[in-house]
Amino acid sequence: MTEKISIHGQWSSRLAFILAATGSAVGLGNIWKFPYITGENGGGAFVAVYLVCIAIVGIPVMMAEIMLGRRGRQSPINTMTSLAREEGVSRAWSLIGWGGVLAGFFILSYYSVIAGWALAYVMRALGGAFNGLDAKGVQGLFGALVGDPERLLAWHTLFMLMSMMVVARGVRAGLEKAVTYLMPMLFILLLVLVGFAMTTGYFMKGLDFLFHPDFNRVFHECKTVAGIEQCELSGSPVLVALGHAFFTLSLGMGAIMVYCSYMPRQASIARSAILIAVLDTLVALLAGMAIFPIVFANGLEPGSGPGLIFQTLPLAFGTMPWGQLVGTLFFVLLVFAAWTSAISLIEPAVAWLVENQGMTRVRASAWIGVTTWLLGLGSIFSFNLWSGDGYKLFGKTFFDLLDYLAANIMLPLGGLLIAIFAGWAMRRQSSEDEFSMQPGPYRLWRWLIRYVSPLAVILVFLNATGILALVVTRLKFVSGGY
Ligand code: PFF
């Protein structure tokens, strides 16, 4: 097969590609979402399940996405269509691309709202708003922000404009440089925060919470009724952990696929995927190690939800030396991390509009920006006007539902289809050619992508719907276990 080149340009080097993909992976998912869902799902066991998902599902699916993107060299929708044609299988595989565009649109709509919180906190940190505040004061500050839809709207609008600007100019311009310097800085600042967490006297408690698995908590949902804890089998934390493995690595929706269509041929797929996954996981774990000691030192609730980092880190900035500077820098870098991820969320859709509708990048970005911005209003209201029970479905706000649907259902489903396409629909020769790896590692990948990753996703889905528990009970019954 002759080498294809993307019409959207190519990264300048292998390093540039790695940085851009890491920029997509490292974002609010690592620093905002990972700590709060870990807190909500009981800590260590959740983290353990999440790490297993990264290893046996995340990395193989990332390798598959890289391989497909580099072979197709178009937007995910067109890449899937043309690869399906090449392999002589149904064009319906392009649904992977369509599902990805929709998931990216859903995710960006609330991602931008949360990035707006980070923008607001840059101004607060700069103005010294955290100095000398106690836990109550910090909570009050957070409540005042999320309770005010107009302010949230202003920040959401600003963040969306920032993202559209970069996408309109093309992913290469600007992005490469920003990621090269800002990503290492964010890493260093997280280390500083972990250093601060060590001084709280609760560092070991934080580590224990993060790394000491109590599996009872992940596989069972516990409620305290009349002072007695009652637990029933539950699959949902496992689904959240799996969904987060996809979310944090930007998998299952074509973001990595589209970035890889701009990838130079000489980059090694396996090494790139492992490096990105390791860096991403490290950032999340560091964020957890910085946050939980502060949570325990101040008697806060680990399961307090999406506001967790905004209610804990300001306590550190308010008391540490140079806190005003460190705090400002931290939120600036958080905004950058969110920015480099947001760009990748819309790139699949923009690339498709440019390829198929003949739009300019500017027009395509404007279209997508406006529609996503509108959908974001629903998430803004979830924290104020629509936070009451009357506006909830299954006990979840609009924001919760959108996040659950996109991250825990659409991304794993996209990942499952990608695994089946790469492992089963594609001829062995095609993937072997594209990888050009040693036979041993190639065979390992192929085994993982054909059997392990799809089965893991299917089992987690069945588990979450309660079907797995039903089947296990039946089997035990039939085999005389009861
Ligand atoms: N990986 C990003 C994060 O952890 O913040 C979020 C994300 C970006 C998810 C791109 C999906 C995606 F396609």
PDB file of N, CA and C in Angstrom, residues 99-195:
ATOM      1  N   GLY A  99     -20.228   7.916  16.249  1.00  0.00           N
ATOM      2  CA  GLY A  99     -20.422   7.854  17.708  1.00  0.00           C
ATOM      3  C   GLY A  99     -19.393   8.728  18.406  1.00  0.00           C
ATOM      4  N   GLY A 100     -18.173   8.718  17.871  1.00  0.00           N
ATOM      5  CA  GLY A 100     -17.096   9.504  18.470  1.00  0.00           C
ATOM      6  C   GLY A 100     -17.359  10.999  18.378  1.00  0.00           C
ATOM      7  N   VAL A 101     -17.875  11.413  17.222  1.00  0.00           N
ATOM      8  CA  VAL A 101     -18.179  12.837  17.052  1.00  0.00           C
ATOM      9  C   VAL A 101     -19.224  13.263  18.090  1.00  0.00           C
ATOM     10  N   LEU A 102     -20.247  12.415  18.257  1.00  0.00           N
ATOM     11  CA  LEU A 102     -21.308  12.736  19.219  1.00  0.00           C
ATOM     12  C   LEU A 102     -20.763  12.758  20.655  1.00  0.00           C
ATOM     13  N   ALA A 103     -19.928  11.770  20.984  1.00  0.00           N
ATOM     14  CA  ALA A 103     -19.372  11.712  22.341  1.00  0.00           C
ATOM     15  C   ALA A 103     -18.502  12.939  22.604  1.00  0.00           C
ATOM     16  N   GLY A 104     -17.709  13.333  21.610  1.00  0.00           N
ATOM     17  CA  GLY A 104     -16.838  14.499  21.770  1.00  0.00           C
ATOM     18  C   GLY A 104     -17.653  15.753  22.011  1.00  0.00           C
ATOM     19  N   PHE A 105     -18.747  15.855  21.292  1.00  0.00           N
ATOM     20  CA  PHE A 105     -19.644  16.998  21.416  1.00  0.00           C
ATOM     21  C   PHE A 105     -20.260  17.032  22.831  1.00  0.00           C
ATOM     22  N   PHE A 106     -20.734  15.885  23.307  1.00  0.00           N
ATOM     23  CA  PHE A 106     -21.302  15.826  24.666  1.00  0.00           C
ATOM     24  C   PHE A 106     -20.247  16.202  25.702  1.00  0.00           C
ATOM     25  N   ILE A 107     -19.068  15.571  25.572  1.00  0.00           N
ATOM     26  CA  ILE A 107     -18.045  15.779  26.605  1.00  0.00           C
ATOM     27  C   ILE A 107     -17.596  17.235  26.621  1.00  0.00           C
ATOM     28  N   LEU A 108     -17.327  17.779  25.441  1.00  0.00           N
ATOM     29  CA  LEU A 108     -16.814  19.155  25.433  1.00  0.00           C
ATOM     30  C   LEU A 108     -17.808  20.132  26.061  1.00  0.00           C
ATOM     31  N   SER A 109     -19.119  19.844  25.906  1.00  0.00           N
ATOM     32  CA  SER A 109     -20.103  20.799  26.416  1.00  0.00           C
ATOM     33  C   SER A 109     -19.953  20.996  27.926  1.00  0.00           C
ATOM     34  N   TYR A 110     -19.686  19.932  28.671  1.00  0.00           N
ATOM     35  CA  TYR A 110     -19.522  20.144  30.124  1.00  0.00           C
ATOM     36  C   TYR A 110     -18.059  20.359  30.509  1.00  0.00           C
ATOM     37  N   TYR A 111     -17.171  19.827  29.691  1.00  0.00           N
ATOM     38  CA  TYR A 111     -15.734  20.012  29.941  1.00  0.00           C
ATOM     39  C   TYR A 111     -15.413  21.507  29.976  1.00  0.00           C
ATOM     40  N   SER A 112     -16.038  22.232  29.055  1.00  0.00           N
ATOM     41  CA  SER A 112     -15.791  23.670  28.964  1.00  0.00           C
ATOM     42  C   SER A 112     -16.346  24.410  30.186  1.00  0.00           C
ATOM     43  N   VAL A 113     -17.447  23.905  30.729  1.00  0.00           N
ATOM     44  CA  VAL A 113     -18.009  24.543  31.932  1.00  0.00           C
ATOM     45  C   VAL A 113     -17.034  24.376  33.107  1.00  0.00           C
ATOM     46  N   ILE A 114     -16.492  23.177  33.255  1.00  0.00           N
ATOM     47  CA  ILE A 114     -15.570  22.931  34.374  1.00  0.00           C
ATOM     48  C   ILE A 114     -14.253  23.692  34.143  1.00  0.00           C
ATOM     49  N   ALA A 115     -13.795  23.733  32.895  1.00  0.00           N
ATOM     50  CA  ALA A 115     -12.584  24.507  32.603  1.00  0.00           C
ATOM     51  C   ALA A 115     -12.843  25.970  32.949  1.00  0.00           C
ATOM     52  N   GLY A 116     -14.097  26.398  32.795  1.00  0.00           N
ATOM     53  CA  GLY A 116     -14.481  27.757  33.186  1.00  0.00           C
ATOM     54  C   GLY A 116     -14.277  27.970  34.687  1.00  0.00           C
ATOM     55  N   TRP A 117     -14.557  26.955  35.491  1.00  0.00           N
ATOM     56  CA  TRP A 117     -14.305  27.072  36.947  1.00  0.00           C
ATOM     57  C   TRP A 117     -12.823  27.336  37.174  1.00  0.00           C
ATOM     58  N   ALA A 118     -11.994  26.573  36.429  1.00  0.00           N
ATOM     59  CA  ALA A 118     -10.544  26.730  36.608  1.00  0.00           C
ATOM     60  C   ALA A 118     -10.114  28.142  36.215  1.00  0.00           C
ATOM     61  N   LEU A 119     -10.710  28.669  35.144  1.00  0.00           N
ATOM     62  CA  LEU A 119     -10.397  30.049  34.736  1.00  0.00           C
ATOM     63  C   LEU A 119     -10.774  31.025  35.854  1.00  0.00           C
ATOM     64  N   ALA A 120     -11.960  30.835  36.418  1.00  0.00           N
ATOM     65  CA  ALA A 120     -12.409  31.730  37.497  1.00  0.00           C
ATOM     66  C   ALA A 120     -11.431  31.661  38.672  1.00  0.00           C
ATOM     67  N   TYR A 121     -10.914  30.438  38.925  1.00  0.00           N
ATOM     68  CA  TYR A 121     -10.002  30.269  40.059  1.00  0.00           C
ATOM     69  C   TYR A 121      -8.626  30.879  39.798  1.00  0.00           C
ATOM     70  N   VAL A 122      -8.268  31.066  38.530  1.00  0.00           N
ATOM     71  CA  VAL A 122      -7.009  31.767  38.241  1.00  0.00           C
ATOM     72  C   VAL A 122      -7.120  33.183  38.810  1.00  0.00           C
ATOM     73  N   MET A 123      -8.250  33.831  38.526  1.00  0.00           N
ATOM     74  CA  MET A 123      -8.437  35.206  38.983  1.00  0.00           C
ATOM     75  C   MET A 123      -8.482  35.273  40.505  1.00  0.00           C
ATOM     76  N   ARG A 124      -9.137  34.285  41.101  1.00  0.00           N
ATOM     77  CA  ARG A 124      -9.234  34.286  42.560  1.00  0.00           C
ATOM     78  C   ARG A 124      -7.874  34.104  43.206  1.00  0.00           C
ATOM     79  N   ALA A 125      -7.097  33.160  42.658  1.00  0.00           N
ATOM     80  CA  ALA A 125      -5.781  32.899  43.238  1.00  0.00           C
ATOM     81  C   ALA A 125      -4.907  34.141  43.092  1.00  0.00           C
ATOM     82  N   LEU A 126      -4.993  34.756  41.922  1.00  0.00           N
ATOM     83  CA  LEU A 126      -4.193  35.944  41.646  1.00  0.00           C
ATOM     84  C   LEU A 126      -4.552  37.077  42.607  1.00  0.00           C
ATOM     85  N   GLY A 127      -5.822  37.200  42.906  1.00  0.00           N
ATOM     86  CA  GLY A 127      -6.274  38.272  43.796  1.00  0.00           C
ATOM     87  C   GLY A 127      -6.085  37.958  45.270  1.00  0.00           C
ATOM     88  N   GLY A 128      -5.505  36.798  45.581  1.00  0.00           N
ATOM     89  CA  GLY A 128      -5.255  36.446  46.976  1.00  0.00           C
ATOM     90  C   GLY A 128      -6.514  36.045  47.739  1.00  0.00           C
ATOM     91  N   ALA A 129      -7.543  35.574  47.028  1.00  0.00           N
ATOM     92  CA  ALA A 129      -8.816  35.249  47.687  1.00  0.00           C
ATOM     93  C   ALA A 129      -8.706  34.076  48.660  1.00  0.00           C
ATOM     94  N   PHE A 130      -7.654  33.251  48.539  1.00  0.00           N
ATOM     95  CA  PHE A 130      -7.569  32.068  49.407  1.00  0.00           C
ATOM     96  C   PHE A 130      -6.809  32.336  50.699  1.00  0.00           C
ATOM     97  N   ASN A 131      -6.149  33.483  50.772  1.00  0.00           N
ATOM     98  CA  ASN A 131      -5.273  33.720  51.931  1.00  0.00           C
ATOM     99  C   ASN A 131      -6.037  33.622  53.248  1.00  0.00           C
ATOM    100  N   GLY A 132      -5.556  32.708  54.096  1.00  0.00           N
ATOM    101  CA  GLY A 132      -6.111  32.584  55.440  1.00  0.00           C
ATOM    102  C   GLY A 132      -7.502  31.990  55.516  1.00  0.00           C
ATOM    103  N   LEU A 133      -8.015  31.422  54.420  1.00  0.00           N
ATOM    104  CA  LEU A 133      -9.364  30.841  54.477  1.00  0.00           C
ATOM    105  C   LEU A 133      -9.345  29.475  55.161  1.00  0.00           C
ATOM    106  N   ASP A 134     -10.419  29.162  55.900  1.00  0.00           N
ATOM    107  CA  ASP A 134     -10.555  27.797  56.433  1.00  0.00           C
ATOM    108  C   ASP A 134     -11.480  27.004  55.493  1.00  0.00           C
ATOM    109  N   ALA A 135     -11.734  25.729  55.877  1.00  0.00           N
ATOM    110  CA  ALA A 135     -12.512  24.861  54.985  1.00  0.00           C
ATOM    111  C   ALA A 135     -13.879  25.472  54.674  1.00  0.00           C
ATOM    112  N   LYS A 136     -14.507  26.055  55.690  1.00  0.00           N
ATOM    113  CA  LYS A 136     -15.840  26.662  55.467  1.00  0.00           C
ATOM    114  C   LYS A 136     -15.760  27.803  54.453  1.00  0.00           C
ATOM    115  N   GLY A 137     -14.733  28.637  54.623  1.00  0.00           N
ATOM    116  CA  GLY A 137     -14.555  29.783  53.737  1.00  0.00           C
ATOM    117  C   GLY A 137     -14.354  29.344  52.298  1.00  0.00           C
ATOM    118  N   VAL A 138     -13.553  28.288  52.105  1.00  0.00           N
ATOM    119  CA  VAL A 138     -13.268  27.802  50.753  1.00  0.00           C
ATOM    120  C   VAL A 138     -14.535  27.216  50.124  1.00  0.00           C
ATOM    121  N   GLN A 139     -15.322  26.519  50.968  1.00  0.00           N
ATOM    122  CA  GLN A 139     -16.578  25.955  50.445  1.00  0.00           C
ATOM    123  C   GLN A 139     -17.534  27.069  50.039  1.00  0.00           C
ATOM    124  N   GLY A 140     -17.550  28.131  50.854  1.00  0.00           N
ATOM    125  CA  GLY A 140     -18.417  29.263  50.553  1.00  0.00           C
ATOM    126  C   GLY A 140     -18.037  29.905  49.221  1.00  0.00           C
ATOM    127  N   LEU A 141     -16.742  30.009  49.010  1.00  0.00           N
ATOM    128  CA  LEU A 141     -16.224  30.620  47.778  1.00  0.00           C
ATOM    129  C   LEU A 141     -16.654  29.799  46.559  1.00  0.00           C
ATOM    130  N   PHE A 142     -16.553  28.475  46.698  1.00  0.00           N
ATOM    131  CA  PHE A 142     -16.937  27.589  45.595  1.00  0.00           C
ATOM    132  C   PHE A 142     -18.446  27.681  45.339  1.00  0.00           C
ATOM    133  N   GLY A 143     -19.210  27.667  46.448  1.00  0.00           N
ATOM    134  CA  GLY A 143     -20.669  27.740  46.333  1.00  0.00           C
ATOM    135  C   GLY A 143     -21.101  29.020  45.625  1.00  0.00           C
ATOM    136  N   ALA A 144     -20.398  30.120  45.917  1.00  0.00           N
ATOM    137  CA  ALA A 144     -20.777  31.395  45.314  1.00  0.00           C
ATOM    138  C   ALA A 144     -20.551  31.364  43.810  1.00  0.00           C
ATOM    139  N   LEU A 145     -19.508  30.652  43.373  1.00  0.00           N
ATOM    140  CA  LEU A 145     -19.238  30.571  41.930  1.00  0.00           C
ATOM    141  C   LEU A 145     -20.277  29.705  41.222  1.00  0.00           C
ATOM    142  N   VAL A 146     -20.441  28.467  41.711  1.00  0.00           N
ATOM    143  CA  VAL A 146     -21.319  27.561  40.956  1.00  0.00           C
ATOM    144  C   VAL A 146     -22.796  27.930  41.101  1.00  0.00           C
ATOM    145  N   GLY A 147     -23.109  28.717  42.129  1.00  0.00           N
ATOM    146  CA  GLY A 147     -24.499  29.137  42.308  1.00  0.00           C
ATOM    147  C   GLY A 147     -24.883  30.297  41.403  1.00  0.00           C
ATOM    148  N   ASP A 148     -23.928  30.818  40.660  1.00  0.00           N
ATOM    149  CA  ASP A 148     -24.200  32.009  39.857  1.00  0.00           C
ATOM    150  C   ASP A 148     -24.112  31.688  38.360  1.00  0.00           C
ATOM    151  N   PRO A 149     -25.260  31.399  37.727  1.00  0.00           N
ATOM    152  CA  PRO A 149     -25.221  30.958  36.322  1.00  0.00           C
ATOM    153  C   PRO A 149     -24.589  31.985  35.392  1.00  0.00           C
ATOM    154  N   GLU A 150     -24.763  33.264  35.694  1.00  0.00           N
ATOM    155  CA  GLU A 150     -24.215  34.263  34.766  1.00  0.00           C
ATOM    156  C   GLU A 150     -22.691  34.224  34.733  1.00  0.00           C
ATOM    157  N   ARG A 151     -22.117  34.089  35.945  1.00  0.00           N
ATOM    158  CA  ARG A 151     -20.650  34.030  35.983  1.00  0.00           C
ATOM    159  C   ARG A 151     -20.142  32.766  35.283  1.00  0.00           C
ATOM    160  N   LEU A 152     -20.846  31.650  35.541  1.00  0.00           N
ATOM    161  CA  LEU A 152     -20.422  30.398  34.896  1.00  0.00           C
ATOM    162  C   LEU A 152     -20.505  30.526  33.377  1.00  0.00           C
ATOM    163  N   LEU A 153     -21.551  31.199  32.934  1.00  0.00           N
ATOM    164  CA  LEU A 153     -21.747  31.361  31.496  1.00  0.00           C
ATOM    165  C   LEU A 153     -20.596  32.173  30.892  1.00  0.00           C
ATOM    166  N   ALA A 154     -20.187  33.216  31.588  1.00  0.00           N
ATOM    167  CA  ALA A 154     -19.111  34.062  31.065  1.00  0.00           C
ATOM    168  C   ALA A 154     -17.825  33.245  30.913  1.00  0.00           C
ATOM    169  N   TRP A 155     -17.491  32.449  31.941  1.00  0.00           N
ATOM    170  CA  TRP A 155     -16.246  31.667  31.881  1.00  0.00           C
ATOM    171  C   TRP A 155     -16.325  30.554  30.840  1.00  0.00           C
ATOM    172  N   HIS A 156     -17.506  29.922  30.762  1.00  0.00           N
ATOM    173  CA  HIS A 156     -17.729  28.857  29.769  1.00  0.00           C
ATOM    174  C   HIS A 156     -17.537  29.447  28.365  1.00  0.00           C
ATOM    175  N   THR A 157     -18.083  30.629  28.145  1.00  0.00           N
ATOM    176  CA  THR A 157     -17.982  31.272  26.835  1.00  0.00           C
ATOM    177  C   THR A 157     -16.514  31.563  26.498  1.00  0.00           C
ATOM    178  N   LEU A 158     -15.799  32.081  27.484  1.00  0.00           N
ATOM    179  CA  LEU A 158     -14.388  32.408  27.242  1.00  0.00           C
ATOM    180  C   LEU A 158     -13.595  31.155  26.883  1.00  0.00           C
ATOM    181  N   PHE A 159     -13.814  30.085  27.645  1.00  0.00           N
ATOM    182  CA  PHE A 159     -13.045  28.864  27.378  1.00  0.00           C
ATOM    183  C   PHE A 159     -13.377  28.304  25.989  1.00  0.00           C
ATOM    184  N   MET A 160     -14.666  28.355  25.642  1.00  0.00           N
ATOM    185  CA  MET A 160     -15.066  27.821  24.341  1.00  0.00           C
ATOM    186  C   MET A 160     -14.411  28.642  23.223  1.00  0.00           C
ATOM    187  N   LEU A 161     -14.372  29.947  23.392  1.00  0.00           N
ATOM    188  CA  LEU A 161     -13.737  30.797  22.376  1.00  0.00           C
ATOM    189  C   LEU A 161     -12.256  30.461  22.235  1.00  0.00           C
ATOM    190  N   MET A 162     -11.593  30.260  23.392  1.00  0.00           N
ATOM    191  CA  MET A 162     -10.166  29.906  23.354  1.00  0.00           C
ATOM    192  C   MET A 162      -9.957  28.616  22.552  1.00  0.00           C
ATOM    193  N   SER A 163     -10.820  27.642  22.808  1.00  0.00           N
ATOM    194  CA  SER A 163     -10.645  26.339  22.140  1.00  0.00           C
ATOM    195  C   SER A 163     -10.894  26.463  20.643  1.00  0.00           C
ATOM    196  N   MET A 164     -11.952  27.202  20.298  1.00  0.00           N
ATOM    197  CA  MET A 164     -12.285  27.355  18.881  1.00  0.00           C
ATOM    198  C   MET A 164     -11.146  28.036  18.118  1.00  0.00           C
ATOM    199  N   MET A 165     -10.531  29.004  18.792  1.00  0.00           N
ATOM    200  CA  MET A 165      -9.454  29.743  18.140  1.00  0.00           C
ATOM    201  C   MET A 165      -8.320  28.809  17.698  1.00  0.00           C
ATOM    202  N   VAL A 166      -7.917  27.936  18.611  1.00  0.00           N
ATOM    203  CA  VAL A 166      -6.813  27.030  18.266  1.00  0.00           C
ATOM    204  C   VAL A 166      -7.239  26.052  17.174  1.00  0.00           C
ATOM    205  N   VAL A 167      -8.438  25.492  17.320  1.00  0.00           N
ATOM    206  CA  VAL A 167      -8.869  24.510  16.318  1.00  0.00           C
ATOM    207  C   VAL A 167      -8.997  25.173  14.949  1.00  0.00           C
ATOM    208  N   ALA A 168      -9.474  26.412  14.938  1.00  0.00           N
ATOM    209  CA  ALA A 168      -9.638  27.112  13.667  1.00  0.00           C
ATOM    210  C   ALA A 168      -8.290  27.304  12.963  1.00  0.00           C
ATOM    211  N   ARG A 169      -7.241  27.515  13.752  1.00  0.00           N
ATOM    212  CA  ARG A 169      -5.912  27.739  13.145  1.00  0.00           C
ATOM    213  C   ARG A 169      -5.234  26.444  12.718  1.00  0.00           C
ATOM    214  N   GLY A 170      -5.748  25.321  13.182  1.00  0.00           N
ATOM    215  CA  GLY A 170      -5.089  24.050  12.844  1.00  0.00           C
ATOM    216  C   GLY A 170      -4.344  23.564  14.072  1.00  0.00           C
ATOM    217  N   VAL A 171      -4.399  22.259  14.311  1.00  0.00           N
ATOM    218  CA  VAL A 171      -3.865  21.745  15.570  1.00  0.00           C
ATOM    219  C   VAL A 171      -2.368  21.953  15.745  1.00  0.00           C
ATOM    220  N   ARG A 172      -1.654  22.046  14.629  1.00  0.00           N
ATOM    221  CA  ARG A 172      -0.204  22.138  14.799  1.00  0.00           C
ATOM    222  C   ARG A 172       0.241  23.496  15.303  1.00  0.00           C
ATOM    223  N   ALA A 173      -0.354  24.537  14.711  1.00  0.00           N
ATOM    224  CA  ALA A 173       0.088  25.889  15.063  1.00  0.00           C
ATOM    225  C   ALA A 173      -0.202  26.144  16.534  1.00  0.00           C
ATOM    226  N   GLY A 174       0.796  26.509  17.249  1.00  0.00           N
ATOM    227  CA  GLY A 174       0.568  26.880  18.644  1.00  0.00           C
ATOM    228  C   GLY A 174       0.572  25.716  19.608  1.00  0.00           C
ATOM    229  N   LEU A 175      -0.104  24.659  19.236  1.00  0.00           N
ATOM    230  CA  LEU A 175      -0.277  23.558  20.188  1.00  0.00           C
ATOM    231  C   LEU A 175       1.049  22.905  20.580  1.00  0.00           C
ATOM    232  N   GLU A 176       1.884  22.642  19.580  1.00  0.00           N
ATOM    233  CA  GLU A 176       3.135  21.938  19.863  1.00  0.00           C
ATOM    234  C   GLU A 176       3.974  22.672  20.900  1.00  0.00           C
ATOM    235  N   LYS A 177       4.114  23.969  20.701  1.00  0.00           N
ATOM    236  CA  LYS A 177       4.973  24.761  21.598  1.00  0.00           C
ATOM    237  C   LYS A 177       4.392  24.780  23.007  1.00  0.00           C
ATOM    238  N   ALA A 178       3.092  25.041  23.067  1.00  0.00           N
ATOM    239  CA  ALA A 178       2.448  25.166  24.368  1.00  0.00           C
ATOM    240  C   ALA A 178       2.667  23.891  25.178  1.00  0.00           C
ATOM    241  N   VAL A 179       2.459  22.748  24.519  1.00  0.00           N
ATOM    242  CA  VAL A 179       2.555  21.501  25.256  1.00  0.00           C
ATOM    243  C   VAL A 179       3.985  21.208  25.705  1.00  0.00           C
ATOM    244  N   THR A 180       4.949  21.575  24.866  1.00  0.00           N
ATOM    245  CA  THR A 180       6.345  21.268  25.185  1.00  0.00           C
ATOM    246  C   THR A 180       6.768  21.871  26.523  1.00  0.00           C
ATOM    247  N   TYR A 181       6.322  23.096  26.799  1.00  0.00           N
ATOM    248  CA  TYR A 181       6.785  23.742  28.021  1.00  0.00           C
ATOM    249  C   TYR A 181       5.808  23.583  29.178  1.00  0.00           C
ATOM    250  N   LEU A 182       4.509  23.609  28.875  1.00  0.00           N
ATOM    251  CA  LEU A 182       3.548  23.685  29.966  1.00  0.00           C
ATOM    252  C   LEU A 182       3.320  22.347  30.651  1.00  0.00           C
ATOM    253  N   MET A 183       3.406  21.279  29.877  1.00  0.00           N
ATOM    254  CA  MET A 183       3.155  19.967  30.477  1.00  0.00           C
ATOM    255  C   MET A 183       4.188  19.647  31.570  1.00  0.00           C
ATOM    256  N   PRO A 184       5.492  19.822  31.288  1.00  0.00           N
ATOM    257  CA  PRO A 184       6.463  19.560  32.362  1.00  0.00           C
ATOM    258  C   PRO A 184       6.271  20.495  33.564  1.00  0.00           C
ATOM    259  N   MET A 185       5.825  21.724  33.304  1.00  0.00           N
ATOM    260  CA  MET A 185       5.621  22.645  34.424  1.00  0.00           C
ATOM    261  C   MET A 185       4.483  22.175  35.327  1.00  0.00           C
ATOM    262  N   LEU A 186       3.434  21.688  34.716  1.00  0.00           N
ATOM    263  CA  LEU A 186       2.294  21.183  35.486  1.00  0.00           C
ATOM    264  C   LEU A 186       2.745  20.029  36.372  1.00  0.00           C
ATOM    265  N   PHE A 187       3.568  19.191  35.809  1.00  0.00           N
ATOM    266  CA  PHE A 187       4.093  18.037  36.519  1.00  0.00           C
ATOM    267  C   PHE A 187       4.882  18.485  37.760  1.00  0.00           C
ATOM    268  N   ILE A 188       5.736  19.484  37.558  1.00  0.00           N
ATOM    269  CA  ILE A 188       6.559  19.975  38.671  1.00  0.00           C
ATOM    270  C   ILE A 188       5.674  20.587  39.762  1.00  0.00           C
ATOM    271  N   LEU A 189       4.679  21.327  39.354  1.00  0.00           N
ATOM    272  CA  LEU A 189       3.785  21.953  40.328  1.00  0.00           C
ATOM    273  C   LEU A 189       3.004  20.913  41.125  1.00  0.00           C
ATOM    274  N   LEU A 190       2.637  19.831  40.454  1.00  0.00           N
ATOM    275  CA  LEU A 190       1.945  18.761  41.175  1.00  0.00           C
ATOM    276  C   LEU A 190       2.873  18.167  42.231  1.00  0.00           C
ATOM    277  N   LEU A 191       4.165  18.041  41.872  1.00  0.00           N
ATOM    278  CA  LEU A 191       5.135  17.526  42.847  1.00  0.00           C
ATOM    279  C   LEU A 191       5.231  18.468  44.044  1.00  0.00           C
ATOM    280  N   VAL A 192       5.201  19.780  43.786  1.00  0.00           N
ATOM    281  CA  VAL A 192       5.237  20.754  44.878  1.00  0.00           C
ATOM    282  C   VAL A 192       4.018  20.555  45.791  1.00  0.00           C
ATOM    283  N   LEU A 193       2.866  20.326  45.172  1.00  0.00           N
ATOM    284  CA  LEU A 193       1.652  20.132  45.968  1.00  0.00           C
ATOM    285  C   LEU A 193       1.708  18.841  46.784  1.00  0.00           C
ATOM    286  N   VAL A 194       2.298  17.804  46.182  1.00  0.00           N
ATOM    287  CA  VAL A 194       2.460  16.559  46.939  1.00  0.00           C
ATOM    288  C   VAL A 194       3.392  16.833  48.128  1.00  0.00           C
ATOM    289  N   GLY A 195       4.421  17.627  47.889  1.00  0.00           N
ATOM    290  CA  GLY A 195       5.327  18.023  48.974  1.00  0.00           C
ATOM    291  C   GLY A 195       4.560  18.732  50.082  1.00  0.00           C
TER     292      GLY A 195
END
